[in-house]
mmCIF file of the C-alpha atoms, coordinates in Angstrom:
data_MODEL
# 
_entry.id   MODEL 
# 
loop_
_atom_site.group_PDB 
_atom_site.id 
_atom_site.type_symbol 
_atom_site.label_atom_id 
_atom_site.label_alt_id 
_atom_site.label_comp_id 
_atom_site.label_asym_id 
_atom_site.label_entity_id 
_atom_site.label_seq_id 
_atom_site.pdbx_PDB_ins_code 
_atom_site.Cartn_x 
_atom_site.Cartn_y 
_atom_site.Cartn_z 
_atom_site.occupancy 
_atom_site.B_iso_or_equiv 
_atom_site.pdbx_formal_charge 
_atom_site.auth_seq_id 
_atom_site.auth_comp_id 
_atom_site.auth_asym_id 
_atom_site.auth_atom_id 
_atom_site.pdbx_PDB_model_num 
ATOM 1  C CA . UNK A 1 1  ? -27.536 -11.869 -13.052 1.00 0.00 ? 1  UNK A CA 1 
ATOM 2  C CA . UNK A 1 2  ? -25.803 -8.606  -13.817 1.00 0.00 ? 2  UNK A CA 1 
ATOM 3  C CA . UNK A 1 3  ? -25.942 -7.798  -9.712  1.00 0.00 ? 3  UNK A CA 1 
ATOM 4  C CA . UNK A 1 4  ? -24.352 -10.871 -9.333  1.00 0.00 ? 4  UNK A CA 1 
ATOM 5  C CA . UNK A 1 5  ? -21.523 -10.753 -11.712 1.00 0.00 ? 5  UNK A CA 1 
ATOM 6  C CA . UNK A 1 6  ? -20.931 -7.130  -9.919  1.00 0.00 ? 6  UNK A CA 1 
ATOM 7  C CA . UNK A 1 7  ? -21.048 -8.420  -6.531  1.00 0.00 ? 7  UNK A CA 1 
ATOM 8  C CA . UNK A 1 8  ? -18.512 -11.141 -7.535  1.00 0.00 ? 8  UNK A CA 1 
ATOM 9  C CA . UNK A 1 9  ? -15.980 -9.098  -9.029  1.00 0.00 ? 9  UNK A CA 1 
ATOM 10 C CA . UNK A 1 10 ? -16.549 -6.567  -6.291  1.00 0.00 ? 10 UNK A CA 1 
ATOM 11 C CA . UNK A 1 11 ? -15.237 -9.265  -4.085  1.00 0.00 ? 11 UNK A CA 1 
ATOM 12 C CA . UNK A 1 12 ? -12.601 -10.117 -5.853  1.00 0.00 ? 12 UNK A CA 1 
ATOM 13 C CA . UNK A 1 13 ? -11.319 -7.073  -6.286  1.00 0.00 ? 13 UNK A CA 1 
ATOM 14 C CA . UNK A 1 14 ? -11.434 -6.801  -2.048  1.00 0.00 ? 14 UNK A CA 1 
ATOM 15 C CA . UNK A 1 15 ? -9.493  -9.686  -2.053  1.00 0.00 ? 15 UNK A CA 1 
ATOM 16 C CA . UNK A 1 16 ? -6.750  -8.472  -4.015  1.00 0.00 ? 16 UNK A CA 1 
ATOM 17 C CA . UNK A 1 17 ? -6.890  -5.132  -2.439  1.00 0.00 ? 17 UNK A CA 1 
ATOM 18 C CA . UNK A 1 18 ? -6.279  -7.600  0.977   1.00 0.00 ? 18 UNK A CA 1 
ATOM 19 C CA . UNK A 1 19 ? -3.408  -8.658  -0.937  1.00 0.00 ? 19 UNK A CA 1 
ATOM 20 C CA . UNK A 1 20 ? -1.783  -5.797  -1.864  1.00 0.00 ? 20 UNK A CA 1 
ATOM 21 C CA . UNK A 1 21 ? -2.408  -4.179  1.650   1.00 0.00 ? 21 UNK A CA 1 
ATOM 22 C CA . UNK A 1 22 ? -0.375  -7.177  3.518   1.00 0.00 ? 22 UNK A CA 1 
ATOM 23 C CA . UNK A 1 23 ? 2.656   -7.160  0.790   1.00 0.00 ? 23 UNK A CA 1 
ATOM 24 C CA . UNK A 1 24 ? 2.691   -3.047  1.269   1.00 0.00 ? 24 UNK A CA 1 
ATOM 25 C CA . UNK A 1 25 ? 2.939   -3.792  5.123   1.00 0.00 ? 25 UNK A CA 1 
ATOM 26 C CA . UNK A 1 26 ? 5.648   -6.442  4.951   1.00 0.00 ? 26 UNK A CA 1 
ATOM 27 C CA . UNK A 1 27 ? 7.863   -4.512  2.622   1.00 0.00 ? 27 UNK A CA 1 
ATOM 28 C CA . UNK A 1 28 ? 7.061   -0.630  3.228   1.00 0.00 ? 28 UNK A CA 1 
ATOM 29 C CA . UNK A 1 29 ? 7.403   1.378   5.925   1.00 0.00 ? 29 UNK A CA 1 
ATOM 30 C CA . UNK A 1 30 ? 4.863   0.909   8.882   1.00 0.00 ? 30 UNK A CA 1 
ATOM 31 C CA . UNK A 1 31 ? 4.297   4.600   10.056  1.00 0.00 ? 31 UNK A CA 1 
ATOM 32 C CA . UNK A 1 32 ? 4.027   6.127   6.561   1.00 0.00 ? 32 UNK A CA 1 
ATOM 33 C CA . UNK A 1 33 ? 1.857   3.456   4.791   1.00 0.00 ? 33 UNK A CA 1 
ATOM 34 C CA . UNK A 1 34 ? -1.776  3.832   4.314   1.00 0.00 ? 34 UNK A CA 1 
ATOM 35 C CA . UNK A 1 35 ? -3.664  1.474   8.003   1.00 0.00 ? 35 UNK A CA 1 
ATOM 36 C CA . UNK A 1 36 ? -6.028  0.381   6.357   1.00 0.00 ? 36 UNK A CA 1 
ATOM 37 C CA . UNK A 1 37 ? -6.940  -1.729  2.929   1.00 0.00 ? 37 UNK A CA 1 
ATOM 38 C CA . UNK A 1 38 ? -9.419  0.928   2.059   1.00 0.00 ? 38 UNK A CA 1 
ATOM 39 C CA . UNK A 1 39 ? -7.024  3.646   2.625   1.00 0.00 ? 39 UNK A CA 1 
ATOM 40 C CA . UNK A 1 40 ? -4.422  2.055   -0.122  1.00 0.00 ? 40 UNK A CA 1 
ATOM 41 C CA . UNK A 1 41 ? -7.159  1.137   -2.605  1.00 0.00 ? 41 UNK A CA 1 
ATOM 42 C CA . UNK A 1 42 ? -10.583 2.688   -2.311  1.00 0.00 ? 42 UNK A CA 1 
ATOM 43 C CA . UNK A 1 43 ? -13.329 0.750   -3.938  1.00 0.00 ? 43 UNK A CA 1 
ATOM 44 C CA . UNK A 1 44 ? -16.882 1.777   -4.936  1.00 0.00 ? 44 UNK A CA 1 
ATOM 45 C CA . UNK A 1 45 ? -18.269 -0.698  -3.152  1.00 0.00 ? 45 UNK A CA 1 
ATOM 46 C CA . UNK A 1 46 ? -16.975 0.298   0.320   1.00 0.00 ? 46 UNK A CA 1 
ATOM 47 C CA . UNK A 1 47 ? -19.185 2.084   2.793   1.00 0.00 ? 47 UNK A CA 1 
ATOM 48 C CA . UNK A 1 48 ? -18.533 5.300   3.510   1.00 0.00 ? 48 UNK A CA 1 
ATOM 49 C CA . UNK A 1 49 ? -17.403 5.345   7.271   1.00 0.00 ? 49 UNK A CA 1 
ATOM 50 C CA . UNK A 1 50 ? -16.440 9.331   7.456   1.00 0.00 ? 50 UNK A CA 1 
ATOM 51 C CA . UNK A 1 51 ? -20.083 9.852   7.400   1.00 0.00 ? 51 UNK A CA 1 
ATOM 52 C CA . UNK A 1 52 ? -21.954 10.387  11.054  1.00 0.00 ? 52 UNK A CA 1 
ATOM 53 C CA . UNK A 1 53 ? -24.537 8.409   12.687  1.00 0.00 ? 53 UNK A CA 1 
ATOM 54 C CA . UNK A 1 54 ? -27.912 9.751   14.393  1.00 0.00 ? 54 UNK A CA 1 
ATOM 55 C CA . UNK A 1 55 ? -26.513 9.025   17.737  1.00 0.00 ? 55 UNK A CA 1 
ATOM 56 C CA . UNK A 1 56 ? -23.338 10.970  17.135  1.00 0.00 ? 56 UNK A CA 1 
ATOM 57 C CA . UNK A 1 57 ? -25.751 14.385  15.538  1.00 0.00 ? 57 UNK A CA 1 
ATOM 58 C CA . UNK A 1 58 ? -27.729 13.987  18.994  1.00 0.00 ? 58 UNK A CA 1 
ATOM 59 C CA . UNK A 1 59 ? -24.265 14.127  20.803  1.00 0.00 ? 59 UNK A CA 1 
ATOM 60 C CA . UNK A 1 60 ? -23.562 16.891  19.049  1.00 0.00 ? 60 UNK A CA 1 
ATOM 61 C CA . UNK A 1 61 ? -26.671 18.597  19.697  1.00 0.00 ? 61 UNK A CA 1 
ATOM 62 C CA . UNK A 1 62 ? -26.587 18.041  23.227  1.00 0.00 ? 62 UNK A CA 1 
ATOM 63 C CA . UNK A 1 63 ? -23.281 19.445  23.790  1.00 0.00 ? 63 UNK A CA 1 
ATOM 64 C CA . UNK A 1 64 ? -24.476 22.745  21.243  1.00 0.00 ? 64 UNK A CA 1 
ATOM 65 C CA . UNK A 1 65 ? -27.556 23.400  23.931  1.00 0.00 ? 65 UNK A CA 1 
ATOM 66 C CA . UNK A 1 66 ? -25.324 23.355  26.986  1.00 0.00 ? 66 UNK A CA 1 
# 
């Protein structure tokens, strides 16, 4: 139940972030306002996207041994 009640306010709390993100775009200034909802308002809940994949290591890797 407790999982539940997190995921639920988790969500809502996404929704307003979606909320303040579109009045910040309306009103502020396009080239100096944070792109993306999760870059006005970062939530525990978000994943963390500045981590790298397997296939982007191997990538690496492969241009290292050259």
């Amino acid at each position: 139940m407790l999982n539940g009640h997190n995921d639920h306010k988790l969500e809502t709390y996404k929704l307003v972030r979606l909320l303040m993100f579109t009045m910040v775009r309306l009103h502020g200034d396009n080239k100096s306002g944070p792109k993306t909802p999760e870059q006005l308002w970062p939530l525990d809940g978000d994943e963390d996207t500045s981590l790298i994949n397997e296939q982007e290591y191997k990538e690496i890797f492969k241009r290292l041994a050259k």
